[in-house]
Short mmCIF file of C-alpha atoms in Angstrom, two decimals:
data_model
loop_
_atom_site.label_atom_id
_atom_site.label_comp_id
_atom_site.label_asym_id
_atom_site.label_seq_id
_atom_site.Cartn_x
_atom_site.Cartn_y
_atom_site.Cartn_z
CA MET E 273 -34.28 -0.38 102.12
CA MET E 274 -37.87 0.47 100.29
CA THR E 275 -40.70 -0.70 101.71
CA LEU E 276 -42.25 -4.53 100.88
CA PRO E 277 -44.47 -4.14 97.61
CA SER E 278 -47.40 -5.84 97.63
CA PHE E 279 -47.55 -8.98 95.35
CA HIS E 280 -49.10 -12.71 95.37
CA ILE E 281 -47.94 -16.04 96.35
CA VAL E 282 -48.49 -18.89 93.81
CA ILE E 283 -47.88 -22.91 94.64
CA PRO E 284 -47.98 -25.57 92.11
CA ALA E 285 -48.98 -28.73 93.42
CA ARG E 286 -48.36 -30.95 90.07
CA TYR E 287 -50.02 -34.51 90.42
CA ALA E 288 -47.56 -36.74 88.83
CA SER E 289 -43.87 -36.87 90.35
CA GLN E 290 -41.25 -38.83 88.35
CA ARG E 291 -39.17 -39.85 90.84
CA PHE E 292 -41.72 -39.60 94.25
CA PRO E 293 -45.33 -40.00 92.69
CA GLN E 294 -47.89 -37.45 94.33
CA LYS E 295 -44.97 -36.01 97.09
CA MET E 296 -47.61 -33.37 97.38
CA LEU E 297 -49.77 -35.20 99.34
CA ALA E 298 -47.20 -37.25 101.45
CA ASP E 299 -47.43 -36.48 104.73
CA LEU E 300 -44.77 -34.46 106.95
CA SER E 301 -44.57 -34.95 110.73
CA GLY E 302 -48.54 -35.05 110.45
CA LYS E 303 -49.78 -32.78 107.26
CA PRO E 304 -49.29 -33.40 103.70
CA VAL E 305 -46.39 -31.72 102.18
CA VAL E 306 -48.08 -29.11 100.06
CA GLN E 307 -49.36 -28.00 103.89
CA TRP E 308 -46.76 -27.13 105.05
CA VAL E 309 -45.50 -25.03 101.82
CA TYR E 310 -49.33 -22.77 102.04
CA GLU E 311 -48.84 -22.31 105.92
CA LEU E 312 -45.38 -21.08 105.36
CA ALA E 313 -46.87 -18.39 102.40
CA LEU E 314 -49.18 -17.45 104.63
CA LYS E 315 -47.07 -15.83 106.78
CA ALA E 316 -45.27 -13.96 103.46
CA GLY E 317 -47.81 -11.07 103.98
CA ALA E 318 -49.26 -11.53 100.42
CA GLN E 319 -52.38 -10.31 99.03
CA SER E 320 -53.38 -13.27 97.91
CA VAL E 321 -52.09 -17.76 98.37
CA THR E 322 -53.02 -19.75 95.91
CA ILE E 323 -52.36 -23.45 95.09
CA ALA E 324 -53.15 -24.13 91.65
CA THR E 325 -52.80 -28.07 90.89
CA ASP E 326 -53.91 -30.70 87.99
CA HIS E 327 -55.74 -32.79 89.93
CA ALA E 328 -58.69 -33.08 92.22
CA ALA E 329 -56.68 -35.56 95.25
CA ILE E 330 -54.75 -31.94 95.51
CA GLU E 331 -57.93 -30.14 95.52
CA ILE E 332 -59.80 -31.57 97.68
CA ALA E 333 -57.31 -31.91 100.37
CA ALA E 334 -56.35 -28.10 100.12
CA LYS E 335 -59.55 -27.44 100.72
CA ALA E 336 -59.45 -29.23 103.60
CA PHE E 337 -56.94 -27.51 105.40
CA GLY E 338 -58.53 -23.78 104.62
CA ALA E 339 -56.71 -23.43 101.31
CA ASP E 340 -58.07 -21.32 98.22
CA VAL E 341 -57.19 -23.70 95.32
CA VAL E 342 -57.29 -23.13 91.61
CA MET E 343 -58.17 -25.95 89.34
CA THR E 344 -55.87 -25.43 86.13
CA ARG E 345 -55.23 -27.65 82.74
CA PRO E 346 -53.17 -30.57 83.00
CA ASP E 347 -51.01 -30.22 79.79
CA HIS E 348 -48.66 -27.10 81.10
CA GLU E 349 -45.22 -28.62 80.52
CA ASN E 350 -44.36 -26.27 83.91
CA GLY E 351 -45.27 -24.14 86.81
CA THR E 352 -44.70 -20.73 84.63
CA GLU E 353 -47.61 -21.73 82.96
CA ARG E 354 -49.43 -22.88 85.04
CA LEU E 355 -49.39 -19.20 87.50
CA SER E 356 -49.78 -17.37 83.94
CA GLU E 357 -53.08 -19.47 83.99
CA VAL E 358 -53.95 -18.69 87.31
CA ALA E 359 -53.10 -15.18 87.04
CA LYS E 360 -55.10 -14.73 84.09
CA LEU E 361 -58.00 -16.78 86.18
CA GLN E 362 -57.65 -14.63 88.93
CA GLY E 363 -57.37 -11.14 86.43
CA TRP E 364 -54.53 -9.86 88.26
CA LEU E 365 -52.62 -6.58 86.58
CA GLY E 366 -50.14 -6.63 84.41
CA ASP E 367 -47.44 -4.55 86.89
CA GLU E 368 -48.86 -7.25 89.75
CA ILE E 369 -46.21 -8.79 90.94
CA VAL E 370 -46.15 -13.26 91.68
CA VAL E 371 -44.00 -15.62 92.99
CA ASN E 372 -43.72 -18.89 92.51
CA VAL E 373 -42.94 -20.97 95.42
CA GLN E 374 -42.34 -24.57 94.73
CA GLY E 375 -45.20 -27.18 96.73
CA ASP E 376 -42.44 -29.64 97.58
CA GLU E 377 -40.19 -26.35 99.44
CA PRO E 378 -42.06 -26.66 102.73
CA LEU E 379 -38.85 -24.96 104.98
CA LEU E 380 -37.81 -22.40 102.48
CA PRO E 381 -37.10 -19.16 104.23
CA ILE E 382 -39.94 -16.17 104.25
CA SER E 383 -37.15 -13.80 104.21
CA LEU E 384 -35.76 -15.43 100.20
CA ILE E 385 -39.59 -14.51 99.05
CA HIS E 386 -38.55 -10.86 100.41
CA ASP E 387 -36.01 -10.24 99.04
CA ALA E 388 -37.06 -11.97 95.58
CA VAL E 389 -39.94 -9.69 95.53
CA ARG E 390 -37.75 -6.45 96.78
CA ALA E 391 -35.20 -6.84 94.26
CA LEU E 392 -38.06 -6.85 91.54
CA ALA E 393 -39.55 -4.44 92.67
CA GLU E 394 -36.52 -2.24 92.77
CA ASP E 395 -35.41 -3.15 89.17
CA PRO E 396 -37.90 -0.78 87.11
CA GLU E 397 -36.27 -2.79 83.53
CA SER E 398 -36.30 -6.37 85.05
CA GLU E 399 -39.49 -7.85 84.28
CA MET E 400 -38.40 -10.85 86.60
CA ALA E 401 -36.34 -12.01 89.68
CA THR E 402 -34.57 -14.96 91.66
CA VAL E 403 -31.93 -15.56 94.34
CA ALA E 404 -29.04 -16.68 94.43
CA CYS E 405 -26.17 -17.74 97.09
CA PRO E 406 -22.36 -18.38 97.22
CA ILE E 407 -20.75 -21.59 96.19
CA ASN E 408 -19.07 -22.51 98.42
CA ARG E 409 -17.91 -26.67 98.31
CA LYS E 410 -15.23 -27.47 95.62
CA GLU E 411 -17.38 -30.46 94.41
CA ASP E 412 -20.66 -28.04 94.15
CA ILE E 413 -19.01 -25.97 91.76
CA PHE E 414 -18.64 -29.14 88.78
CA ASN E 415 -21.85 -30.86 89.50
CA PRO E 416 -23.59 -30.27 86.88
CA SER E 417 -27.00 -30.26 88.69
CA VAL E 418 -25.90 -27.59 90.95
CA VAL E 419 -26.99 -24.75 88.66
CA LYS E 420 -24.92 -21.70 88.87
CA VAL E 421 -25.46 -17.79 87.57
CA VAL E 422 -23.21 -15.74 87.08
CA CYS E 423 -24.91 -11.27 87.14
CA ASP E 424 -23.62 -7.66 85.49
CA ALA E 425 -23.08 -5.20 87.41
CA LYS E 426 -26.51 -4.07 88.20
CA GLY E 427 -27.48 -8.29 89.66
CA ARG E 428 -29.08 -9.09 87.05
CA ALA E 429 -28.58 -12.56 85.37
CA LEU E 430 -26.45 -12.65 82.62
CA TYR E 431 -26.74 -17.16 82.23
CA PHE E 432 -27.40 -19.83 84.05
CA SER E 433 -25.27 -22.62 83.26
CA ARG E 434 -24.96 -26.63 84.30
CA ALA E 435 -21.45 -25.75 83.74
CA THR E 436 -18.94 -24.51 85.57
CA MET E 437 -19.06 -20.54 85.28
CA PRO E 438 -17.24 -18.26 85.65
CA TRP E 439 -14.40 -20.72 84.31
CA ASP E 440 -10.92 -19.85 86.42
CA ARG E 441 -8.43 -19.99 83.31
CA ASP E 442 -5.55 -19.66 85.16
CA GLY E 443 -6.15 -21.59 88.31
CA PHE E 444 -7.99 -24.14 86.93
CA ALA E 445 -5.14 -24.68 83.29
CA ASP E 446 -3.75 -27.67 85.33
CA GLY E 447 -6.30 -29.47 86.30
CA ALA E 448 -6.20 -29.19 90.10
CA ASN E 449 -9.41 -28.23 90.47
CA VAL E 450 -8.09 -25.46 93.33
CA ILE E 451 -10.58 -22.43 94.36
CA ALA E 452 -9.40 -18.97 94.28
CA GLU E 453 -9.83 -17.10 96.68
CA GLY E 454 -12.40 -14.39 96.66
CA TYR E 455 -13.53 -16.77 93.42
CA PRO E 456 -17.38 -15.29 92.24
CA ALA E 457 -18.89 -18.49 92.20
CA LEU E 458 -23.14 -18.13 92.56
CA ARG E 459 -26.03 -20.70 92.93
CA HIS E 460 -28.95 -20.23 91.90
CA ILE E 461 -32.23 -20.62 93.82
CA GLY E 462 -35.09 -22.08 92.04
CA LEU E 463 -37.34 -19.30 94.06
CA TYR E 464 -39.07 -17.07 91.17
CA VAL E 465 -41.53 -13.75 90.64
CA TYR E 466 -42.27 -12.47 87.72
CA ARG E 467 -44.65 -9.10 86.55
CA VAL E 468 -48.16 -10.44 85.51
CA SER E 469 -47.35 -8.67 82.30
CA LEU E 470 -44.40 -11.25 81.63
CA LEU E 471 -46.73 -14.62 82.72
CA ASP E 472 -49.17 -12.50 79.99
CA ARG E 473 -45.99 -13.33 77.42
CA TYR E 474 -44.76 -16.39 78.19
CA ALA E 475 -47.00 -19.13 76.33
CA GLN E 476 -45.62 -17.20 72.91
CA MET E 477 -41.90 -17.90 73.73
CA PRO E 478 -40.54 -20.54 72.09
CA MET E 479 -38.11 -22.97 73.71
CA SER E 480 -34.93 -21.49 73.19
CA PRO E 481 -31.89 -23.44 71.82
CA LEU E 482 -30.28 -23.00 75.60
CA GLU E 483 -32.76 -23.83 77.33
CA LYS E 484 -33.15 -26.93 75.00
CA TRP E 485 -28.96 -27.75 75.69
CA GLU E 486 -28.85 -27.14 79.54
CA LYS E 487 -32.73 -27.85 80.23
CA LEU E 488 -33.73 -24.93 82.30
CA GLU E 489 -36.50 -23.18 82.04
CA GLN E 490 -35.07 -19.68 83.15
CA LEU E 491 -32.81 -19.54 79.85
CA ARG E 492 -36.03 -18.96 77.89
CA PHE E 493 -36.88 -15.77 79.34
CA LEU E 494 -33.29 -14.35 78.66
CA HIS E 495 -32.72 -15.49 74.78
CA GLN E 496 -35.87 -13.28 74.69
CA GLY E 497 -34.05 -10.02 76.41
CA ILE E 498 -35.89 -10.20 79.85
CA LYS E 499 -33.51 -8.82 82.49
CA VAL E 500 -34.21 -11.29 85.58
CA GLN E 501 -32.63 -9.10 88.76
CA VAL E 502 -30.71 -11.98 91.05
CA ALA E 503 -31.11 -11.63 95.13
CA THR E 504 -28.27 -13.30 97.04
CA THR E 505 -28.47 -14.63 100.34
CA PRO E 506 -25.66 -16.01 101.92
CA GLN E 507 -26.68 -19.24 102.20
CA MET E 508 -28.43 -22.02 100.36
CA PRO E 509 -31.61 -22.60 102.04
CA PRO E 510 -32.86 -26.51 103.26
CA HIS E 511 -33.81 -29.22 100.32
CA GLY E 512 -36.90 -29.51 99.88
CA VAL E 513 -39.12 -33.36 98.52
CA ASP E 514 -37.27 -34.74 96.29
CA THR E 515 -37.01 -38.17 96.84
CA PRO E 516 -38.92 -40.00 99.79
CA GLU E 517 -35.72 -39.95 101.69
CA ASP E 518 -35.37 -35.98 101.27
CA LEU E 519 -39.12 -36.43 103.09
CA GLN E 520 -37.46 -38.59 106.34
CA ALA E 521 -34.94 -36.32 106.48
CA LEU E 522 -37.15 -33.56 106.97
CA ALA E 523 -39.25 -35.11 109.05
CA LYS E 524 -36.36 -35.93 110.92
CA LYS E 525 -35.45 -32.22 110.87
CA LEU E 526 -39.12 -31.03 112.08
CA GLN E 527 -38.74 -33.14 115.41
CA PHE E 528 -35.34 -32.14 115.81
CA GLN E 529 -37.09 -28.58 115.86
CA ALA E 530 -40.02 -29.21 117.86
#
């Protein structure tokens, strides 16, 4: 296994959220959610860890717990655009590696960050990497909220979809939805690692028809022929904070771990 290369971590922290407004600043066992993520990221051994936000309230809170903060434009459509702006403002070179760590993932395993960084570094033809894990539950295989990925022989993504894939033609033919032994379903985990040179080009990439229909941003890259390496992990990481109920569940989990 190769030595872990140098990399940066950027934590996009948007103030507005449809399902859970201001969740980045929500209290989780005495600290804002985004502080948990920042402190986790510091343990990953990155060259730098930066919170990228669009709101003064998050900037003030982040500086209060000692974080490096970059204020970004409020009109970004997604975290990738925010990463691109940070990379330019920081003057990072095209061959440097940047990890997008979601600001609502306070229990993200550091090993996943390392696996994704290493996967990208070991594949010079790929310009970004992500993570996936096996799907073991039948209900997840047929759930459109669970994003699936299929890969080629080199571990690169062929396609991401909300649909069930690969389709077991014989096994699913009778509608019984019986999952055959060895069925190679992979669940996509939304951790992304980029080369800065790709982020520089991202703003010029139009939304692809596939992205429009699936509502999956990563399809924009595949549509443009970008190679995406996929690191695999044995199991799904802990769920992040999408709703107030998620926050309560995580608080109980942290209390139990203490």
